[in-house]
């Protein structure tokens, strides 16, 4: 049988939800039906009692019992069902099958009495409304599967027809009436059934959606609370994350500004953490980060602290705490660093009203980054000049290539003078950056930056090239030529083969070796540096002179003299500071000059600014001098005009 027909007849299997829905609907219908029957039966009983008491015609006991019996039975059944259905609705339920039996018996009683009363009415020639009413109640108000309704309705109608027509033969009109009523009842019952079925399905869907919604809600709540945790805590260390820090910091700042207290943002960076990871493994690295976070939470309890990222942490605290606790943290770190060498760098920013938390953190971070790779500095407080400096630094890094290509880098020359006759015996090449945005930048503005980012060799190669070119041009134009000393960074020898470059460039421009002097600073030699030693040897082997620059500025001046050979020793200009006031200056310089004479190294003193300084140096036998007293470093054209105007006189002897 097709599924549709099965479904229409109600032969399909009901799921538990549909069964419960139908049962509940039927129990509600039982209540309406029973209340009605109770009223009707009470009315009937009252009618019988009135007849017995007030009717003049006496009634037999049999008559009374016959009439009362059916009313009382029906009344009792209705009251029973009323109680039963009410209990059901209150949740005191019997099993489904028991309930079905009770409902069937109740329906059978109702139909029986309906049939009985209508039979009596029929044989008296009256309407059969009781039968119809009870059928409507039992098969339409109560809902059964269509097949059951069909069977019950057909059986009862046939039975009723049979009993009645035995007594009084039915007319054609009665037959038709009975048939159409049967048909109508059947239609109503089937339609009621399908209506209930579709309600049940809708309800089931609704309930399922509700259940899903409930589950979704539960899941949402769960993930919300997880998200809330994640959104506040750093996953690795469990301390606050930046979001939470931002919130706490805002409140702390508000309170501090109201009370007029100073607060500092501290940005911690653990330098060389990478080497710790490499040495001990990633997992141990994570453990150390957790421990650091733990230490922070002990030190800064009551303040705001968080993990910023990687090995960076952020704190908002008072000024005294900033110093004391930072020191405590640095000590703790050194105790827990194992074989690695970790360095705690701190950038601080004093909180200001009107400056937001994230900008303040940026400032602290900026201050911290400015001392990165600087082994001597551990604590740096942000100020605006720091920012400007950093901006300029970045500009230099970004624009070096462009500056070289466009010849913004210029070579200035500073004359070196014979003390004996004040004539120029050589020139020192010193670079300048003539920038369209920042103007003329002295080397102090860019040399260190270029060293920091390992770009210094680009500049020095350019200077070597320019100096050789200038020499070549001077030679071609028949000018008198002077040796030029070149400055190099220690890094030049790591970053490229500077020795080879100088040799090649000199060859390219036909510059004889004696016309290029190689200046190596004392500080470069103080570090154990095989590469530099090797480079110096190669320069020497190639026939270049090597000068020791900035002698006396470092800690190992004498050692340097012991270990290397130099042609010229440049006494650092610091010795001439406070020349007149400092009584020690003269004897010290005197000793250095004597030392040079003993070691057969030629002497040169830098930074000579006065007549007195010059006279003293001449007197003690310093061979050469260099300084503003004679000339500042000047561009090539200016140097030429100084020579032309005989303000500078070139020496014959070199
Ligand atoms: P330095 O080699 O010791 O050069 C001498 C510095 O002293 C120059 O500064 C010069 O202008 C300055 N100076 C000369 N006479 C006097 C004086 O009488 N009084 C005072 N107060 N200063 C005087 P500058 O040109 O600013 O160069 C600074 C440093 O930058 C140089 O020190 C040198 O180490 C480095 N440098 C300059 N140009 C280059 C370059 O092209 N490459 C490399 N690697 N370093 C360079
Ligand atoms: Ca120099
Ligand atoms: Ca120098």
XYZ file of C-alpha atoms and ligand atoms in Angstrom:
702
model
C 0.000 0.000 0.000
C 1.259 3.403 -0.895
C 2.679 5.475 1.916
C 0.124 8.226 1.231
C -2.843 5.878 1.606
C -1.283 4.343 4.700
C -0.798 7.774 6.106
C -4.372 8.880 5.234
C -5.828 5.841 6.995
C -3.541 6.313 9.951
C -1.743 3.008 9.441
C 1.680 4.557 9.798
C 3.701 4.216 12.955
C 3.460 7.136 15.380
C 6.584 8.282 17.042
C 6.475 8.850 20.744
C 6.183 12.581 20.317
C 3.043 12.281 18.089
C 1.526 9.731 20.444
C 1.972 12.010 23.414
C 0.617 14.960 21.481
C -2.526 13.059 20.446
C -3.018 11.724 23.931
C -2.736 15.173 25.460
C -5.203 16.649 22.944
C -7.671 13.823 23.646
C -7.408 14.332 27.392
C -8.223 18.005 26.953
C -11.199 17.049 24.778
C -12.325 14.582 27.491
C -12.601 17.478 29.905
C -14.934 19.520 27.641
C -16.962 16.461 26.833
C -17.251 15.294 30.443
C -18.221 18.708 31.782
C -20.985 18.785 29.186
C -22.166 15.260 30.048
C -22.099 15.994 33.795
C -24.364 19.017 33.252
C -26.717 17.198 30.921
C -26.965 14.122 33.152
C -27.528 16.204 36.292
C -30.269 17.994 34.417
C -31.793 14.662 33.385
C -31.654 13.324 36.940
C -33.201 16.524 38.230
C -35.980 16.075 35.592
C -36.697 12.509 36.775
C -36.765 13.600 40.423
C -39.173 16.456 39.597
C -41.431 14.052 37.683
C -41.491 11.566 40.563
C -42.153 14.234 43.169
C -44.507 16.581 41.373
C -46.108 14.690 38.546
C -49.666 13.641 39.332
C -49.217 10.400 37.449
C -47.474 7.866 39.732
C -44.296 6.140 38.410
C -43.245 2.589 39.115
C -39.982 1.858 40.830
C -38.906 -0.013 37.686
C -39.556 3.050 35.598
C -37.531 5.183 38.014
C -34.602 2.724 38.121
C -34.544 2.226 34.330
C -34.330 5.960 33.708
C -32.056 6.847 36.541
C -29.647 3.963 35.903
C -28.440 5.168 32.553
C -28.079 8.794 33.744
C -26.184 7.802 36.868
C -23.843 5.472 34.950
C -23.079 8.155 32.389
C -22.706 10.808 35.100
C -20.307 8.574 37.055
C -18.300 7.833 33.943
C -18.088 11.549 33.123
C -17.020 12.443 36.681
C -14.447 9.645 36.625
C -13.060 10.862 33.319
C -13.023 14.454 34.553
C -10.881 13.420 37.502
C -8.725 11.189 35.345
C -8.083 13.854 32.707
C -7.344 16.537 35.311
C -4.807 14.257 36.992
C -3.316 13.554 33.597
C -2.890 17.245 32.873
C -1.273 17.707 36.263
C 1.300 15.121 35.243
C -0.015 12.095 37.157
C -0.157 9.866 34.130
C -0.944 6.207 33.630
C 0.711 4.190 30.906
C -0.257 4.924 27.288
C -2.068 1.631 26.785
C -4.043 1.918 30.075
C -5.051 5.376 29.085
C -6.122 4.139 25.666
C -8.279 1.432 27.222
C -9.940 3.923 29.585
C -10.602 6.301 26.723
C -12.057 3.504 24.578
C -14.322 2.273 27.374
C -15.515 5.820 28.036
C -16.236 6.312 24.352
C -18.050 2.987 24.193
C -20.204 3.926 27.202
C -21.039 7.280 25.693
C -21.963 5.759 22.325
C -23.955 3.011 23.955
C -26.014 5.455 25.979
C -26.380 7.803 23.046
C -27.581 4.895 20.973
C -29.918 3.678 23.682
C -31.545 7.044 24.310
C -31.904 7.730 20.594
C -33.377 4.238 20.036
C -36.069 5.034 22.599
C -36.610 8.420 20.926
C -36.696 6.856 17.460
C -39.358 4.342 18.227
C -41.396 7.189 19.622
C -40.891 8.943 16.292
C -38.524 11.583 17.655
C -35.050 12.853 16.641
C -31.955 10.763 17.243
C -29.808 13.631 18.490
C -28.352 11.803 21.505
C -26.794 9.209 19.228
C -25.381 11.887 16.906
C -24.047 13.950 19.833
C -22.298 11.013 21.404
C -20.835 9.955 18.057
C -19.557 13.487 17.520
C -18.051 13.469 20.971
C -16.490 10.066 20.827
C -15.261 9.958 17.248
C -14.695 13.584 16.335
C -13.905 15.502 19.481
C -11.792 12.565 20.589
C -9.416 11.754 17.806
C -8.570 8.224 16.644
C -6.657 6.880 13.752
C -8.947 7.197 10.644
C -9.155 3.430 10.256
C -10.432 3.090 13.832
C -12.905 5.940 13.323
C -14.101 4.292 10.102
C -14.649 0.965 11.826
C -16.277 2.393 14.937
C -18.525 4.740 12.984
C -19.546 2.096 10.471
C -20.219 -0.496 13.181
C -22.235 1.845 15.376
C -24.256 3.310 12.517
C -25.006 -0.174 11.124
C -25.902 -1.502 14.557
C -28.077 1.498 15.296
C -29.748 1.174 11.885
C -30.284 -2.497 12.389
C -31.855 -2.169 15.848
C -34.047 0.732 14.871
C -35.219 -0.580 11.520
C -36.236 -3.813 13.240
C -38.692 -1.835 15.284
C -39.767 0.813 12.811
C -38.767 0.269 9.150
C -36.726 3.229 7.993
C -37.919 5.427 5.215
C -35.669 6.314 2.251
C -35.201 9.813 3.726
C -34.091 8.310 7.073
C -31.636 6.077 5.262
C -30.199 8.981 3.344
C -30.012 11.123 6.520
C -28.250 8.363 8.405
C -25.811 7.736 5.555
C -24.887 11.411 5.123
C -24.470 11.824 8.893
C -22.172 8.790 8.925
C -20.270 10.230 6.038
C -20.017 13.707 7.648
C -18.844 12.232 10.961
C -16.240 10.180 9.143
C -14.981 13.213 7.230
C -14.817 15.327 10.387
C -12.976 12.639 12.309
C -10.446 12.101 9.512
C -9.874 15.812 9.077
C -9.501 16.273 12.854
C -6.962 13.467 12.872
C -4.836 15.029 10.135
C -5.102 18.435 11.698
C -3.792 16.999 14.952
C -1.042 15.157 13.092
C 0.191 18.300 11.417
C 0.059 20.168 14.749
C 2.064 17.342 16.291
C 4.662 17.575 13.548
C 4.909 21.342 13.874
C 5.230 21.054 17.631
C 7.866 18.358 17.256
C 9.867 20.582 14.924
C 9.454 23.528 17.232
C 10.576 21.461 20.165
C 13.542 20.177 18.204
C 14.493 23.729 17.236
C 14.117 24.753 20.852
C 16.275 21.833 21.894
C 18.855 22.825 19.284
C 18.619 26.407 20.417
C 19.077 25.296 23.976
C 22.144 23.279 23.015
C 23.438 26.154 20.912
C 22.852 28.490 23.837
C 24.711 26.196 26.171
C 27.557 25.916 23.698
C 27.521 29.663 23.168
C 27.661 30.257 26.896
C 30.514 27.790 27.176
C 32.478 29.334 24.326
C 31.661 32.819 25.606
C 33.197 32.042 28.938
C 36.185 30.449 27.179
C 36.495 33.473 24.925
C 36.209 35.747 27.913
C 39.080 33.871 29.598
C 41.142 33.872 26.406
C 40.371 37.501 25.787
C 41.740 38.467 29.186
C 44.660 36.070 29.714
C 47.853 35.409 27.870
C 47.692 31.829 26.690
C 51.274 30.872 27.483
C 51.896 32.570 30.808
C 48.375 32.965 32.186
C 48.963 36.569 33.214
C 46.897 39.379 31.713
C 47.098 39.954 27.998
C 47.285 43.355 26.359
C 43.521 43.765 26.153
C 43.127 43.277 29.859
C 46.193 45.414 30.537
C 44.643 48.249 28.541
C 41.505 48.148 30.681
C 43.336 47.993 34.020
C 45.851 50.651 32.965
C 43.038 53.043 32.045
C 41.489 52.765 35.507
C 44.866 53.079 37.261
C 45.754 56.171 35.249
C 42.422 57.825 35.960
C 42.896 57.338 39.691
C 46.546 58.429 39.620
C 45.809 61.620 37.674
C 43.033 62.503 40.130
C 45.417 62.036 43.058
C 48.296 63.748 41.273
C 50.511 60.628 41.342
C 53.102 59.741 38.719
C 52.934 56.405 36.956
C 55.418 54.833 34.574
C 54.891 52.442 31.717
C 57.757 49.942 31.631
C 58.469 47.885 28.580
C 60.691 44.891 29.312
C 62.666 43.144 26.625
C 64.778 40.121 27.429
C 67.725 40.415 25.144
C 69.336 37.264 23.742
C 66.282 35.163 24.623
C 66.743 33.511 21.256
C 70.059 32.064 22.383
C 68.352 30.671 25.504
C 65.832 28.916 23.250
C 68.618 27.588 21.069
C 70.570 26.344 24.058
C 67.760 24.827 26.127
C 65.019 24.205 23.594
C 61.723 25.864 22.944
C 59.848 24.176 25.776
C 62.373 25.338 28.372
C 62.184 28.797 26.818
C 58.424 28.757 27.370
C 58.942 27.614 30.948
C 61.284 30.512 31.581
C 58.732 32.938 30.141
C 56.130 31.478 32.503
C 58.526 31.892 35.414
C 59.259 35.479 34.436
C 55.513 36.128 34.316
C 55.235 34.535 37.767
C 58.002 36.782 39.076
C 56.285 39.830 37.597
C 53.064 38.934 39.328
C 54.894 38.721 42.657
C 56.871 41.932 42.159
C 54.038 43.974 40.731
C 51.102 42.656 42.718
C 48.449 45.351 42.701
C 49.884 47.047 39.605
C 49.041 46.346 36.006
C 51.314 43.918 34.162
C 50.957 41.800 31.047
C 52.806 39.871 28.394
C 53.163 42.100 25.355
C 54.457 39.462 22.945
C 57.304 36.929 22.681
C 59.828 37.857 25.403
C 58.365 41.309 25.963
C 56.360 42.354 29.005
C 54.639 45.561 29.990
C 54.015 47.063 33.425
C 52.332 50.186 34.739
C 53.670 51.182 38.122
C 54.958 53.970 40.381
C 58.352 55.620 39.929
C 60.027 53.999 42.939
C 58.751 50.591 41.966
C 59.977 51.168 38.434
C 63.608 51.333 39.571
C 63.643 48.939 42.517
C 61.600 46.209 40.984
C 63.315 46.406 37.640
C 66.596 45.811 39.423
C 65.049 42.917 41.336
C 63.764 41.421 38.098
C 67.154 41.801 36.396
C 68.824 40.020 39.332
C 66.236 37.278 39.287
C 66.789 36.828 35.564
C 70.537 36.504 35.950
C 70.062 33.885 38.627
C 67.782 31.885 36.346
C 69.540 32.286 33.015
C 71.613 29.114 33.352
C 74.479 28.987 30.903
C 72.899 31.594 28.638
C 73.492 35.317 28.922
C 70.238 37.197 29.210
C 70.044 40.935 29.495
C 67.012 42.837 30.711
C 66.359 46.012 28.757
C 63.761 48.470 30.016
C 62.113 51.351 28.268
C 60.128 53.708 30.499
C 57.534 56.321 29.726
C 56.069 58.678 32.310
C 52.311 58.604 31.849
C 50.827 61.875 30.718
C 47.222 63.002 30.786
C 45.687 62.916 27.324
C 48.122 60.305 25.996
C 46.311 57.001 25.472
C 47.491 53.659 26.814
C 48.584 52.245 23.465
C 50.586 55.360 22.525
C 52.196 55.291 25.974
C 53.181 51.656 25.451
C 54.613 52.569 22.042
C 56.748 55.249 23.687
C 58.060 52.843 26.346
C 58.764 50.245 23.666
C 60.482 52.856 21.582
C 62.726 53.850 24.493
C 63.548 50.176 25.043
C 64.375 49.565 21.394
C 66.688 52.573 21.375
C 69.092 50.796 23.770
C 68.886 47.397 22.130
C 72.309 45.968 21.300
C 73.883 48.578 23.540
C 75.599 46.470 26.184
C 76.137 49.408 28.504
C 72.579 50.714 28.701
C 69.749 48.882 30.409
C 67.251 51.579 31.268
C 66.016 54.335 29.013
C 63.317 56.916 29.621
C 61.407 58.145 26.621
C 61.489 61.780 25.604
C 60.590 63.500 22.368
C 64.196 64.087 21.282
C 64.651 60.329 21.426
C 61.842 59.991 18.959
C 63.336 62.629 16.676
C 66.703 60.911 16.866
C 65.168 57.584 16.012
C 63.268 59.093 13.112
C 66.458 60.563 11.732
C 68.244 57.258 12.208
C 65.601 55.498 10.197
C 65.811 58.172 7.535
C 69.562 57.632 7.221
C 69.169 53.880 6.892
C 66.477 54.264 4.252
C 68.274 56.925 2.241
C 71.955 55.909 2.191
C 71.865 54.353 -1.259
C 69.921 57.275 -2.639
C 72.343 59.739 -1.016
C 75.346 57.947 -2.548
C 73.763 57.784 -5.993
C 72.878 61.464 -5.922
C 76.188 62.540 -4.409
C 74.606 63.918 -1.255
C 77.633 62.450 0.482
C 80.540 64.847 0.190
C 84.139 64.470 1.202
C 85.569 67.367 3.213
C 89.277 67.727 3.738
C 91.048 68.894 6.868
C 94.693 69.856 6.504
C 97.443 68.223 8.550
C 100.219 70.681 9.388
C 103.986 70.390 9.983
C 104.673 71.973 13.354
C 108.088 73.141 12.255
C 106.856 75.433 9.412
C 103.043 75.444 9.640
C 102.845 74.107 6.084
C 100.273 71.529 4.994
C 101.764 68.046 4.827
C 98.549 66.074 4.282
C 94.757 65.986 4.359
C 92.222 63.946 6.286
C 89.151 62.931 4.357
C 86.004 63.356 6.454
C 82.562 62.702 5.108
C 79.503 64.942 5.238
C 75.933 64.231 4.216
C 74.314 67.213 2.557
C 70.673 66.226 2.789
C 67.810 68.103 1.089
C 65.602 67.530 4.147
C 67.995 67.673 7.111
C 70.725 69.942 5.753
C 74.428 69.271 6.317
C 74.849 66.250 8.597
C 78.197 65.658 10.340
C 79.475 62.042 10.581
C 78.381 61.911 14.226
C 74.818 61.796 12.871
C 75.215 58.814 10.586
C 78.424 56.805 11.147
C 77.128 55.009 14.256
C 73.759 54.336 12.666
C 75.377 52.859 9.587
C 77.592 50.719 11.791
C 74.544 49.543 13.760
C 72.867 48.295 10.626
C 76.072 47.066 8.958
C 75.936 49.524 6.076
C 79.077 51.505 6.905
C 81.181 49.790 4.220
C 78.967 51.326 1.517
C 79.841 54.791 2.748
C 83.550 54.057 3.201
C 83.867 52.527 -0.244
C 82.233 55.631 -1.648
C 84.681 57.877 0.240
C 87.694 55.828 -0.971
C 86.422 56.192 -4.519
C 85.779 59.935 -4.184
C 89.187 60.618 -2.603
C 90.998 58.725 -5.365
C 88.967 60.537 -7.991
C 89.755 63.930 -6.400
C 93.457 62.991 -6.332
C 93.304 61.947 -9.957
C 91.619 65.198 -11.027
C 94.130 67.277 -9.065
C 96.960 65.379 -10.698
C 95.487 65.850 -14.166
C 95.065 69.569 -13.612
C 98.682 69.801 -12.506
C 97.963 70.749 -8.906
C 100.335 69.993 -6.129
C 99.447 66.710 -4.484
C 99.223 65.736 -0.815
C 98.727 62.390 0.942
C 95.177 61.866 2.151
C 94.271 59.861 5.227
C 91.137 57.723 5.185
C 88.954 56.650 8.084
C 87.678 53.095 8.295
C 85.288 51.321 10.558
C 86.321 48.029 12.051
C 83.183 46.564 10.459
C 84.407 47.449 6.956
C 86.706 44.452 7.128
C 83.862 42.097 8.076
C 81.401 43.395 5.573
C 83.597 43.402 2.478
C 87.173 42.996 1.323
C 88.058 46.605 1.992
C 91.801 46.035 1.514
C 91.245 44.739 -1.980
C 88.838 47.571 -2.726
C 91.348 50.238 -1.661
C 94.143 48.589 -3.676
C 91.925 48.292 -6.768
C 90.557 51.830 -6.526
C 94.034 53.304 -6.031
C 95.158 51.407 -9.110
C 92.115 52.523 -11.071
C 92.814 56.211 -10.418
C 96.608 55.929 -10.440
C 97.031 56.922 -6.821
C 100.458 55.922 -5.461
C 100.377 53.991 -2.157
C 102.251 56.729 -0.309
C 99.383 59.119 -1.048
C 96.805 57.154 0.919
C 97.098 56.768 4.681
C 94.991 54.204 6.495
C 93.600 55.418 9.838
C 92.625 52.711 12.280
C 91.079 53.815 15.558
C 92.452 52.616 18.816
C 89.031 51.379 19.945
C 88.805 49.073 16.920
C 92.064 47.441 17.947
C 91.199 47.088 21.607
C 88.876 44.228 20.708
C 90.461 40.932 19.838
C 90.041 41.106 16.140
C 91.899 38.717 13.883
C 90.247 40.026 10.767
C 91.421 43.587 11.410
C 94.942 42.427 12.240
C 94.992 40.536 8.988
C 93.668 43.539 7.042
C 96.359 45.774 8.536
C 99.028 43.320 7.511
C 97.673 43.222 3.967
C 97.644 47.038 3.791
C 101.188 47.096 5.020
C 102.251 44.387 2.554
C 100.635 46.412 -0.233
C 102.776 49.397 0.756
C 100.252 51.634 2.581
C 101.036 53.566 5.759
C 98.946 52.821 8.789
C 98.061 55.486 11.304
C 96.725 54.949 14.793
C 93.729 57.248 15.275
C 92.338 58.597 18.566
C 95.272 57.410 20.654
C 94.539 57.653 24.369
C 90.775 57.618 23.982
C 90.378 53.987 24.974
C 91.565 51.670 27.698
C 94.253 49.756 25.872
C 96.333 52.431 24.185
C 99.666 51.111 25.322
C 98.822 47.520 24.540
C 97.912 48.538 21.028
C 101.323 50.149 20.634
C 102.956 46.993 21.894
C 101.143 44.681 19.482
C 101.027 46.680 16.219
C 103.314 48.794 14.081
C 102.126 52.265 13.124
C 103.646 54.960 11.011
C 101.821 57.842 12.641
C 100.146 58.137 16.013
C 97.275 60.602 16.270
C 96.899 61.835 19.818
C 93.213 62.152 20.581
C 91.850 65.663 20.810
C 90.474 64.948 24.282
C 93.974 65.549 25.675
C 93.712 69.184 24.713
C 90.456 69.696 26.610
C 91.000 72.328 29.340
C 94.523 72.806 28.067
C 95.105 75.943 30.138
C 93.412 74.808 33.364
C 94.446 71.201 33.647
C 97.999 70.978 34.953
C 98.292 67.315 33.980
C 97.666 67.881 30.275
C 101.143 69.093 29.322
C 103.194 66.410 31.094
C 100.923 63.660 29.715
C 101.174 64.862 26.111
C 104.900 65.312 26.638
C 105.279 61.691 27.706
C 103.266 60.468 24.704
C 105.467 62.448 22.295
C 108.586 61.015 23.980
C 107.107 57.578 23.660
C 106.502 58.149 19.929
C 110.083 59.276 19.494
C 111.358 56.211 21.351
C 109.173 53.871 19.278
C 110.091 55.745 16.121
C 106.473 56.557 15.373
C 105.638 59.964 13.946
C 103.349 62.065 16.170
C 100.274 64.078 15.302
C 98.004 65.886 17.732
C 94.366 66.453 16.781
C 92.030 69.226 17.854
C 94.478 72.076 18.005
C 92.425 75.228 18.390
C 94.749 77.837 19.835
C 98.154 79.428 19.320
C 99.186 78.285 22.830
C 98.355 74.686 22.119
C 100.265 74.818 18.872
C 103.323 76.483 20.454
C 103.386 73.923 23.244
C 103.160 70.996 20.827
C 105.890 72.450 18.643
C 108.082 72.966 21.682
C 107.781 69.397 22.916
C 108.563 68.003 19.479
C 105.131 66.883 18.167
C 105.736 66.476 14.454
C 102.317 67.306 13.050
C 99.100 68.953 14.176
C 95.531 69.125 12.954
C 92.765 71.383 14.161
C 90.489 74.367 13.763
C 93.389 76.662 14.526
C 94.537 75.988 10.980
C 91.356 74.901 9.294
C 88.125 73.070 9.830
C 87.365 70.204 7.434
C 86.279 72.015 4.240
C 84.900 71.048 0.833
C 87.449 70.478 -1.941
C 86.651 73.810 -3.658
C 87.140 75.741 -0.408
C 90.409 73.945 0.217
C 91.581 74.998 -3.239
C 90.718 78.638 -2.611
C 92.478 78.534 0.792
C 95.561 77.250 -1.018
C 95.194 79.781 -3.802
C 94.858 82.665 -1.365
C 97.912 81.268 0.427
C 96.057 80.979 3.692
C 97.304 77.439 3.528
C 100.754 76.761 2.140
C 101.555 73.325 0.895
C 104.779 71.737 1.983
C 107.393 70.618 -0.521
C 108.488 67.863 1.739
C 106.081 65.006 2.460
P 88.248 61.593 13.591
O 88.819 60.637 12.608
O 88.908 61.675 14.901
O 88.197 62.983 12.869
C 88.451 64.151 13.453
C 87.254 64.833 13.904
O 87.607 65.946 14.717
C 86.450 65.422 12.747
O 85.112 65.396 13.107
C 86.892 66.840 12.726
O 85.937 67.736 12.176
C 87.068 67.112 14.198
N 88.042 68.172 14.441
C 89.207 68.460 13.737
N 89.824 69.488 14.287
C 89.101 69.878 15.367
C 89.269 70.897 16.359
O 90.211 71.672 16.360
N 88.369 70.983 17.324
C 87.314 70.148 17.379
N 86.425 70.277 18.358
N 87.075 69.162 16.463
C 88.005 69.038 15.470
P 84.087 64.846 12.135
O 84.419 65.234 10.753
O 82.773 65.203 12.697
O 84.294 63.306 12.225
C 84.021 62.659 13.377
C 84.457 61.248 13.278
O 83.727 60.554 12.329
C 85.868 61.112 12.787
O 86.726 61.255 13.851
C 85.909 59.742 12.222
O 86.191 58.799 13.224
C 84.532 59.566 11.765
N 84.447 59.708 10.318
C 84.394 60.847 9.601
N 84.287 60.557 8.290
C 84.292 59.204 8.199
C 84.226 58.293 7.127
O 84.143 58.648 5.952
N 84.252 56.958 7.410
C 84.366 56.530 8.705
N 84.374 55.244 8.921
N 84.441 57.345 9.728
C 84.405 58.669 9.483
Ca 90.518 60.107 11.750
Ca 90.826 61.222 15.584
